Coordinates of C-alpha atoms and ligand atoms in Angstrom, one line a residue:
X1 CA 114.2 104.1 111.1
X2 CA 111.8 102.3 113.4
X3 CA 113.6 101.9 116.7
X4 CA 114.0 98.6 118.4
X5 CA 111.8 99.2 121.5
X6 CA 108.9 99.8 119.0
X7 CA 109.7 96.6 117.2
X8 CA 109.8 94.8 120.5
X9 CA 106.4 96.3 121.3
X10 CA 105.0 94.9 118.0
X11 CA 106.4 91.4 118.7
X12 CA 104.7 91.5 122.1
X13 CA 101.5 92.9 120.5
X14 CA 101.4 90.2 117.8
X15 CA 101.9 87.5 120.4
X16 CA 99.2 88.9 122.8
X17 CA 96.7 89.3 119.9
X18 CA 97.2 85.7 118.9
X19 CA 96.8 84.6 122.5
X20 CA 93.5 86.4 123.3
X21 CA 91.6 85.2 120.2
X22 CA 88.5 83.4 121.4
X23 CA 88.5 79.6 121.1
X24 CA 84.9 79.6 120.0
X25 CA 83.6 77.0 117.5
X26 CA 83.7 79.6 114.7
X27 CA 87.3 80.6 115.6
X28 CA 88.5 77.0 115.7
X29 CA 86.8 76.4 112.4
X30 CA 88.4 79.4 110.8
X31 CA 91.8 79.0 112.4
X32 CA 92.9 81.8 114.7
X33 CA 94.3 84.9 113.0
X34 CA 98.0 85.4 113.8
X35 CA 98.7 89.1 113.7
X36 CA 102.1 90.4 112.5
X37 CA 104.0 93.4 113.8
X38 CA 104.0 95.8 110.8
X39 CA 105.8 99.1 110.8
X40 CA 106.3 101.5 107.8
X41 CA 108.9 104.2 107.5
X42 CA 108.7 106.9 104.8
X43 CA 111.6 109.3 104.0
X44 CA 112.1 112.1 101.5
X45 CA 115.9 112.5 101.3
X46 CA 115.8 114.4 98.0
X47 CA 112.4 116.1 97.4
X48 CA 113.4 117.4 93.9
X49 CA 114.0 113.8 92.7
X50 CA 110.3 113.0 93.3
X51 CA 111.3 109.7 95.0
X52 CA 110.0 108.5 98.3
X53 CA 112.1 106.0 100.2
X54 CA 109.9 103.4 101.9
X55 CA 110.8 100.7 104.4
X56 CA 108.5 98.1 105.8
X57 CA 109.5 96.0 108.8
X58 CA 107.5 92.9 109.6
X59 CA 108.0 90.7 112.7
X60 CA 106.2 87.6 114.0
X61 CA 106.3 85.7 110.7
X62 CA 105.4 82.1 111.1
X63 CA 104.8 81.1 107.5
X64 CA 107.1 79.8 104.8
X65 CA 106.1 82.6 102.4
X66 CA 104.6 86.0 102.6
X67 CA 102.8 88.0 99.9
X68 CA 103.1 91.7 99.5
X69 CA 100.5 93.6 97.5
X70 CA 100.4 97.2 96.3
X71 CA 96.8 98.3 95.6
X72 CA 95.9 98.6 92.0
X73 CA 93.2 101.3 92.8
X74 CA 92.4 103.7 95.6
X75 CA 89.0 104.0 97.2
X76 CA 87.2 107.2 96.1
X77 CA 88.6 107.0 92.6
X78 CA 87.3 104.0 90.8
X79 CA 89.6 103.4 87.8
X80 CA 92.4 100.9 88.0
X81 CA 95.6 102.7 88.4
X82 CA 98.4 100.1 88.8
X83 CA 100.4 102.3 91.2
X84 CA 103.2 99.7 91.0
X85 CA 104.3 101.3 87.7
X86 CA 106.1 103.8 89.9
X87 CA 107.6 101.3 92.3
X88 CA 111.3 100.3 91.9
X89 CA 114.5 99.0 93.7
X90 CA 112.7 96.6 96.0
X91 CA 115.2 94.9 98.3
X92 CA 114.2 92.3 100.9
X93 CA 116.2 91.0 103.8
X94 CA 115.6 89.3 107.1
X95 CA 115.4 91.5 110.2
X96 CA 119.1 90.8 110.6
X97 CA 120.0 92.0 107.1
X98 CA 120.4 88.6 105.3
X99 CA 119.0 88.6 101.8
X100 CA 115.6 87.0 101.4
X101 CA 114.4 85.5 98.1
X102 CA 111.4 87.2 96.4
X103 CA 109.6 86.6 93.2
X104 CA 107.1 88.9 91.4
X105 CA 103.8 87.1 91.0
X106 CA 102.2 89.8 89.0
X107 CA 103.0 93.5 88.5
X108 CA 101.6 94.5 91.9
X109 CA 102.2 91.3 94.0
X110 CA 105.5 89.9 95.4
X111 CA 106.1 86.6 97.2
X112 CA 108.8 86.5 99.9
X113 CA 110.4 83.2 101.0
X114 CA 110.4 83.5 104.7
X115 CA 111.1 79.9 105.9
X116 CA 114.4 81.0 107.3
X117 CA 113.3 84.1 109.2
X118 CA 110.5 85.3 111.4
X119 CA 111.2 88.9 110.4
X120 CA 111.6 90.8 107.1
X121 CA 112.7 94.2 106.0
X122 CA 111.4 95.4 102.6
X123 CA 112.9 98.6 101.1
X124 CA 111.8 100.2 97.9
X125 CA 111.4 103.6 96.2
X126 CA 108.3 105.2 94.6
X127 CA 108.4 107.9 92.0
X128 CA 105.6 110.5 92.8
X129 CA 105.0 113.6 90.8
X130 CA 101.2 114.0 90.7
X131 CA 99.3 116.1 93.2
X132 CA 95.8 114.6 93.4
X133 CA 93.3 112.8 95.6
X134 CA 94.6 109.5 94.4
X135 CA 98.3 109.7 93.5
X136 CA 101.2 111.2 95.4
X137 CA 103.6 114.0 94.9
X138 CA 107.1 114.9 96.2
X139 CA 108.9 118.0 95.0
X140 CA 110.7 121.0 96.3
X141 CA 107.4 122.6 97.4
X142 CA 105.9 119.8 99.4
X143 CA 105.0 116.1 99.7
X144 CA 101.4 115.0 99.6
X145 CA 100.6 111.3 99.6
X146 CA 97.7 108.9 99.2
X147 CA 98.8 105.7 100.8
X148 CA 97.4 103.3 98.3
X149 CA 100.0 104.6 95.8
X150 CA 102.9 104.1 98.2
X151 CA 102.4 101.4 100.8
X152 CA 102.4 97.6 100.1
X153 CA 100.4 95.5 102.5
X154 CA 100.8 91.9 103.6
X155 CA 98.2 89.7 102.0
X156 CA 95.9 88.3 104.7
X157 CA 97.0 91.0 107.2
X158 CA 95.2 94.1 106.2
X159 CA 93.4 93.9 109.6
X160 CA 96.6 94.0 111.6
X161 CA 97.7 97.1 113.5
X162 CA 100.3 99.2 111.6
X163 CA 102.8 101.8 112.6
X164 CA 104.1 104.7 110.5
X165 CA 107.2 106.8 111.0
X166 CA 107.5 109.9 108.9
X167 CA 111.0 111.4 108.2
X168 CA 110.4 114.7 106.5
X169 CA 113.1 117.0 105.0
X170 CA 114.7 119.2 107.6
X171 CA 112.4 122.0 108.7
X172 CA 109.2 120.7 107.0
X173 CA 106.0 120.3 108.9
X174 CA 103.8 117.1 108.8
X175 CA 100.0 117.2 108.9
X176 CA 97.3 114.6 108.5
X177 CA 94.1 113.7 110.3
X178 CA 96.0 111.9 113.1
X179 CA 98.8 114.5 113.7
X180 CA 98.2 116.4 116.9
X181 CA 100.7 119.0 115.7
X182 CA 103.2 119.7 113.0
X183 CA 106.0 117.9 114.9
X184 CA 104.4 114.5 115.2
X185 CA 106.3 111.8 113.4
X186 CA 105.0 108.5 114.8
X187 CA 101.5 107.3 113.9
X188 CA 99.5 104.2 114.8
X189 CA 96.6 102.8 112.7
X190 CA 94.1 100.1 113.6
X191 CA 94.6 98.5 110.2
X192 CA 96.2 99.0 106.7
X193 CA 92.9 100.5 105.4
X194 CA 93.1 103.4 107.8
X195 CA 96.8 103.9 107.1
X196 CA 96.0 104.5 103.4
X197 CA 92.9 106.5 104.3
X198 CA 95.1 109.1 105.9
X199 CA 96.5 111.4 103.3
X200 CA 99.5 113.3 104.6
X201 CA 100.9 116.7 103.7
X202 CA 104.5 117.6 104.4
X203 CA 105.6 121.1 103.6
X204 CA 107.8 124.0 104.9
X205 CA 104.9 126.3 105.5
X206 CA 101.3 125.3 106.4
X207 CA 98.5 127.2 108.1
X208 CA 96.2 125.4 110.5
X209 CA 93.0 126.9 112.0
X210 CA 90.4 125.1 114.1
X211 CA 86.9 125.3 115.5
X212 CA 84.6 123.1 117.5
X213 CA 81.2 121.8 116.4
X214 CA 79.1 119.3 118.3
X215 CA 82.0 118.5 120.6
X216 CA 84.4 117.6 117.8
X217 CA 87.6 119.4 116.8
X218 CA 87.7 120.5 113.2
X219 CA 90.9 121.7 111.6
X220 CA 91.5 123.5 108.3
X221 CA 95.0 123.1 106.9
X222 CA 96.1 125.2 104.0
X223 CA 99.3 124.8 102.0
X224 CA 99.0 128.0 100.0
X225 CA 101.3 128.9 97.2
X226 CA 102.3 132.4 98.2
X227 CA 101.1 134.8 100.9
X228 CA 97.6 134.0 102.1
X229 CA 95.4 137.0 103.0
X230 CA 94.3 136.3 106.6
X231 CA 90.8 137.8 106.0
X232 CA 90.2 135.4 103.1
X233 CA 91.6 132.5 105.1
X234 CA 89.2 133.2 107.9
X235 CA 86.3 133.6 105.4
X236 CA 87.2 130.1 104.3
X237 CA 87.4 128.7 107.8
X238 CA 84.1 130.3 108.9
X239 CA 82.4 129.0 105.8
X240 CA 83.7 125.5 106.5
X241 CA 82.3 125.8 110.0
X242 CA 78.9 126.7 108.8
X243 CA 78.9 123.8 106.3
X244 CA 79.9 121.4 109.1
X245 CA 77.1 122.6 111.4
X246 CA 74.6 122.3 108.6
X247 CA 75.7 118.8 107.4
X248 CA 76.0 117.4 110.9
X249 CA 72.3 118.1 111.3
X250 CA 71.4 115.5 108.6
X251 CA 72.9 112.3 110.2
X252 CA 74.2 113.6 113.5
X253 CA 77.8 114.4 114.2
X254 CA 80.1 111.6 112.9
X255 CA 81.8 109.2 115.4
X256 CA 85.2 110.9 115.5
X257 CA 87.1 113.3 117.9
X258 CA 88.9 115.3 115.2
X259 CA 88.5 116.0 111.5
X260 CA 90.9 117.8 109.2
X261 CA 90.4 119.6 105.9
X262 CA 93.7 119.2 104.1
X263 CA 93.9 122.0 101.5
X264 CA 96.5 122.7 98.7
X265 CA 95.9 126.0 96.9
X266 CA 97.9 127.2 94.0
X267 CA 99.7 124.0 93.0
X268 CA 99.1 122.0 89.8
X269 CA 96.2 119.7 90.3
X270 CA 92.5 119.9 90.9
X271 CA 90.7 117.3 93.1
X272 CA 88.7 116.7 96.2
X273 CA 88.9 113.3 98.0
X274 CA 87.0 112.0 101.0
X275 CA 88.6 110.1 103.8
X276 CA 87.4 108.7 107.2
X277 CA 88.9 111.6 109.3
X278 CA 89.9 114.1 106.6
X279 CA 89.4 115.3 103.1
X280 CA 91.9 116.5 100.5
X281 CA 91.0 119.7 98.7
X282 CA 93.4 120.5 95.8
X283 CA 92.9 123.4 93.4
X284 CA 95.4 125.3 91.2
X285 CA 93.9 128.6 92.1
X286 CA 95.3 130.7 95.0
X287 CA 92.8 132.3 97.4
X288 CA 93.0 135.9 96.1
X289 CA 89.3 136.8 96.2
X290 CA 86.0 135.8 97.7
X291 CA 85.0 133.9 94.5
X292 CA 88.0 131.7 94.9
X293 CA 87.1 131.1 98.6
X294 CA 83.6 130.2 97.6
X295 CA 84.9 127.6 95.1
X296 CA 86.9 126.0 97.9
X297 CA 83.8 126.0 100.0
X298 CA 82.1 124.1 97.2
X299 CA 84.7 121.3 97.6
X300 CA 84.3 121.3 101.4
X301 CA 80.5 121.0 101.2
X302 CA 80.7 118.0 99.0
X303 CA 83.6 116.2 100.6
X304 CA 82.5 116.7 104.2
X305 CA 79.1 115.1 103.4
X306 CA 81.1 112.0 102.5
X307 CA 82.1 111.7 106.2
X308 CA 78.9 109.7 106.5
X309 CA 77.8 109.1 102.9
X310 CA 80.3 106.6 101.5
X311 CA 83.0 106.6 104.2
X312 CA 80.7 105.1 106.9
X313 CA 77.3 104.5 105.3
X314 CA 78.8 102.7 102.3
X315 CA 78.1 100.4 99.4
X316 CA 78.9 96.8 100.3
X317 CA 82.1 96.7 98.2
X318 CA 83.5 99.9 99.7
X319 CA 84.8 98.7 103.1
X320 CA 86.5 96.4 103.7
X321 CA 88.1 96.9 100.3
X322 CA 89.6 94.4 97.8
X323 CA 92.6 96.3 96.5
X324 CA 93.7 93.7 94.0
X325 CA 91.3 94.7 91.3
X326 CA 89.0 97.5 90.5
X327 CA 85.5 97.2 91.9
X328 CA 82.2 97.3 90.0
X329 CA 79.1 98.2 92.1
X330 CA 75.7 99.8 91.4
X331 CA 75.3 102.4 94.2
X332 CA 77.6 105.3 93.3
X333 CA 74.5 107.2 92.3
X334 CA 73.8 107.3 96.0
X335 CA 77.4 107.5 97.3
X336 CA 78.4 110.3 94.9
X337 CA 75.0 111.5 93.5
X338 CA 73.3 112.2 96.9
X339 CA 76.5 113.7 98.1
X340 CA 76.5 116.0 95.1
X341 CA 72.9 117.0 96.0
X342 CA 73.7 117.7 99.6
X343 CA 76.9 119.5 98.8
X344 CA 74.9 121.9 96.7
X345 CA 71.9 122.3 98.9
X346 CA 74.0 122.6 102.1
X347 CA 75.8 125.6 100.6
X348 CA 72.3 127.2 100.4
X349 CA 71.2 126.1 103.8
X350 CA 74.5 127.3 105.3
X351 CA 73.9 130.7 103.8
X352 CA 76.9 130.6 101.5
X353 CA 74.9 130.6 98.3
X354 CA 71.6 132.3 97.6
X355 CA 68.5 130.6 96.2
X356 CA 69.0 132.2 92.8
X357 CA 72.5 130.6 92.5
X358 CA 71.0 127.3 93.7
X359 CA 68.5 127.4 90.8
X360 CA 71.2 128.1 88.3
X361 CA 73.1 125.1 89.4
X362 CA 70.1 122.8 89.4
X363 CA 69.1 124.1 86.0
X364 CA 72.5 123.2 84.6
X365 CA 72.5 119.8 86.1
X366 CA 68.9 119.1 85.0
X367 CA 69.9 120.1 81.5
X368 CA 72.6 117.5 81.6
X369 CA 70.3 114.8 83.0
X370 CA 67.6 115.5 80.3
X371 CA 69.9 115.9 77.3
X372 CA 72.9 113.6 77.8
X373 CA 72.5 111.0 75.0
X374 CA 73.6 108.0 77.2
X375 CA 70.5 108.6 79.4
X376 CA 68.5 106.7 76.8
X377 CA 70.1 103.4 77.6
X378 CA 72.2 103.7 80.7
X379 CA 70.5 103.6 84.1
X380 CA 71.8 105.2 87.3
X381 CA 72.9 101.7 88.5
X382 CA 74.6 101.0 85.2
X383 CA 76.4 104.3 85.3
X384 CA 77.7 103.4 88.7
X385 CA 78.9 100.1 87.4
X386 CA 80.9 101.9 84.7
X387 CA 82.8 104.1 87.2
X388 CA 86.1 102.2 86.8
X389 CA 85.9 103.0 83.0
X390 CA 85.4 106.8 83.5
X391 CA 86.5 107.9 87.0
X392 CA 90.1 108.7 86.2
X393 CA 90.5 105.8 83.8
X394 CA 93.1 106.0 81.0
X395 CA 91.6 106.5 77.6
X396 CA 94.0 105.0 75.1
X397 CA 91.2 104.4 72.6
X398 CA 88.6 106.9 71.3
X399 CA 85.4 106.7 73.3
X400 CA 82.1 108.4 72.4
X401 CA 81.6 109.4 76.1
X402 CA 78.4 111.4 75.7
X403 CA 76.6 108.4 74.2
X404 CA 78.5 105.8 76.3
X405 CA 78.2 107.2 79.8
X406 CA 76.1 109.4 82.0
X407 CA 77.6 110.7 85.2
X408 CA 76.3 109.0 88.3
X409 CA 77.1 112.3 90.1
X410 CA 74.7 114.4 88.1
X411 CA 72.1 111.7 87.5
X412 CA 72.3 110.7 91.2
X413 CA 71.9 114.4 92.2
X414 CA 68.8 114.6 90.0
X415 CA 67.4 111.4 91.6
X416 CA 68.2 112.8 95.1
X417 CA 66.3 116.0 94.2
X418 CA 63.3 114.1 92.9
X419 CA 63.3 111.7 96.0
X420 CA 63.7 114.6 98.4
X421 CA 60.6 116.4 96.9
X422 CA 58.7 113.1 96.6
X423 CA 59.2 112.2 100.3
X424 CA 58.4 115.8 101.4
X425 CA 55.2 115.8 99.4
X426 CA 54.0 112.3 100.4
X427 CA 54.6 113.1 104.1
X428 CA 53.3 116.7 104.0
X429 CA 56.8 118.0 104.9
X430 CA 57.1 115.7 107.8
X431 CA 60.0 113.8 106.3
X432 CA 62.7 114.3 103.7
X433 CA 65.7 112.6 102.0
X434 CA 67.5 113.1 105.3
X435 CA 65.2 110.4 106.8
X436 CA 66.0 108.0 104.0
X437 CA 69.7 108.4 104.8
X438 CA 69.0 107.9 108.5
X439 CA 67.1 104.7 107.7
X440 CA 70.0 103.6 105.4
X441 CA 72.4 104.3 108.3
X442 CA 70.2 102.2 110.6
X443 CA 70.1 99.3 108.2
X444 CA 73.8 99.2 107.4
X445 CA 76.1 101.2 109.7
X446 CA 74.1 100.2 112.8
X447 CA 73.8 96.6 111.7
X448 CA 76.0 93.9 113.4
X449 CA 79.7 94.3 112.4
X450 CA 80.3 92.2 109.3
X451 CA 84.1 92.3 109.2
X452 CA 87.1 93.7 111.0
X453 CA 86.5 97.0 109.2
X454 CA 84.9 99.9 111.1
X455 CA 81.4 99.2 112.0
X456 CA 78.2 97.6 110.6
X457 CA 78.1 96.4 107.0
X458 CA 77.9 97.9 103.5
X459 CA 74.5 98.4 101.9
X460 CA 72.9 97.0 98.8
X461 CA 70.6 98.6 96.3
X462 CA 67.7 96.8 98.1
X463 CA 68.7 98.6 101.3
X464 CA 68.5 101.9 99.5
X465 CA 65.1 101.2 98.1
X466 CA 63.8 100.1 101.5
X467 CA 65.3 103.1 103.2
X468 CA 63.6 105.5 100.8
X469 CA 60.3 103.5 101.2
X470 CA 60.7 103.9 105.0
X471 CA 61.0 107.6 104.7
X472 CA 58.2 108.0 102.1
X473 CA 55.9 105.7 104.0
X474 CA 55.1 103.9 100.8
X475 CA 56.7 101.1 98.8
X476 CA 58.9 102.8 96.3
X477 CA 59.8 99.7 94.3
X478 CA 58.1 100.8 91.1
X479 CA 59.7 104.2 91.2
X480 CA 63.1 102.6 91.6
X481 CA 62.4 100.2 88.7
X482 CA 61.5 103.1 86.4
X483 CA 64.0 105.8 87.3
X484 CA 67.0 104.0 89.1
X485 CA 67.1 100.6 87.4
X486 CA 65.4 101.9 84.3
X487 CA 65.9 104.8 82.0
X488 CA 62.6 106.6 82.0
X489 CA 63.0 110.4 81.6
X490 CA 63.3 112.0 85.0
X491 CA 60.1 114.0 85.8
X492 CA 61.7 117.2 87.0
X493 CA 59.0 119.7 85.9
X494 CA 56.2 117.8 87.6
X495 CA 58.3 117.3 90.7
X496 CA 59.7 120.9 91.0
X497 CA 56.1 122.2 90.7
X498 CA 55.4 120.6 94.1
X499 CA 57.8 123.0 95.7
X500 CA 56.6 126.0 93.7
X501 CA 59.4 126.0 91.1
X502 CA 59.0 126.0 87.4
X503 CA 61.2 124.3 84.8
X504 CA 61.4 126.0 81.4
X505 CA 63.1 124.6 78.3
X506 CA 64.7 126.9 75.7
X507 CA 66.7 126.4 72.5
X508 CA 66.2 123.7 69.9
X509 CA 66.9 120.0 70.4
X510 CA 70.6 120.4 69.7
X511 CA 71.1 123.2 72.3
X512 CA 68.3 122.6 74.8
X513 CA 68.7 124.3 78.1
X514 CA 66.5 124.1 81.2
X515 CA 65.9 126.9 83.6
X516 CA 64.7 126.6 87.2
X517 CA 62.8 129.6 88.7
X518 CA 60.2 130.4 91.3
X519 CA 56.7 129.6 89.8
X520 CA 54.6 132.8 89.8
X521 CA 51.4 130.7 90.3
X522 CA 52.7 128.6 93.2
X523 CA 50.2 127.8 95.8
X524 CA 50.6 128.7 99.5
X525 CA 51.2 125.0 100.2
X526 CA 53.9 124.8 97.5
X527 CA 55.6 127.9 98.8
X528 CA 55.6 126.5 102.4
X529 CA 57.2 123.3 101.1
X530 CA 59.8 125.3 99.2
X531 CA 60.6 127.4 102.3
X532 CA 61.1 124.3 104.3
X533 CA 63.3 122.8 101.6
X534 CA 65.5 125.9 101.4
X535 CA 65.4 126.2 105.3
X536 CA 65.0 129.9 104.9
X537 CA 62.1 132.2 105.3
X538 CA 61.0 132.4 101.7
X539 CA 59.9 136.0 102.0
X540 CA 63.3 137.3 103.0
X541 CA 65.7 134.7 101.5
X542 CA 64.2 134.5 98.0
X543 CA 65.8 136.7 95.4
Ligands
ZN1 ZN1 101.1 121.0 99.7
ZN2 ZN1 82.4 112.8 96.1

């Protein structure tokens, strides 16, 4: 339970925050924000039951009513989930334990009558039996939670500081991006958004390795089902280190002191999920051989790139977040698609995959982009807009997905490849897609802070187009109209030729496959471009 000195601290904090708000014209016009003291407590008294016990204490209430909302979706997975389906037994009292009236406004929103009290205690239970990057699990092996599925917030107070106390089963360790060690139980977050952006693992046995890159501490946590071979574990950790070094070179090291890879290996579930200071990596396979380790490195390469691309440099609807309904926006082809591209090419540049493997992957993804029936009518922006329908969405009715939807991951990856080659060709190798991302960062992340959330503002499609134009040194509007907003067939063969690669089609129209390979007739200039793109000496690395 949150102890009383802490509550007292929050009362004082709430009062001081209210006091220091500037009395500028704007503030007067908007009415000063009155911060509440907000503290969560999560307990796991009976892991096998799959029920979390959650308590929320609020102090400093000055209004007659207070709304509590459970998110209906969780950033990073775009379908509407209605987590409240698993919430039950909500009991609300004053801080002194007197019952408070509440009514359910909709399935995920409750209104408390707080005229009689300046404090409230809300207790409820949540059933959690799904290990994933979006849901939560509690069973006899572990707990792993994603906060959007567990923690209600006070409407109008997402920006207030929150405190979290974790009460694990006896002997279990706690780890998340904020935990200095396994024994930490008390956590402070600058706002609700960061509370739920901090997935937490609680388990009897967890390994934790660390390394430093660019003055930051990186940690690799593994909850492995069964004995984990230490040589394979270190292969994974060293691989992650190479990925971090490689990806930090694109946009610079991220603004953080510590980053944590939170891995679950060998438990039911398969997912990767990006967060501000960590990523979840979940796969049912145990780490028994180097191929399994390399699969995990594939997750790490994609998810860590998100530390900039989507978590900080973000589409305008993705921070701050509206958790009351699913969000539709056009830029996931950048947020996910470019991340997919960098995830793949970074493995190559970090020396984890060889060029031959890279070409196989690109060939498969190009095959998808050039054969998926939905490509004929659905643009990259429209595909992004449909994310809430397809990214984890329930499918109670039959859907002809191949004709109805093209993945913004794969199409976005294809567009990133084309843009990278386009920029490199137009600038004689002087610039690349890296520079477009740097320009996008400057335009959005480095812009004046637009809300309480993090830094800067979210970007629009126009920002993306301008950032690419900056890097290419030419107005790319027509290109975007044709290939991003439009559905013109992507010109892979023509583009790959510029870096000395050939694209060969095989099979009939029903089973068409595309293969990427070094072009035997590549010019010296094309070979030089390819070498730079691979960031390897082409004469020794190519095979
Ligand atoms: Zn676990
Ligand atoms: Zn992703």
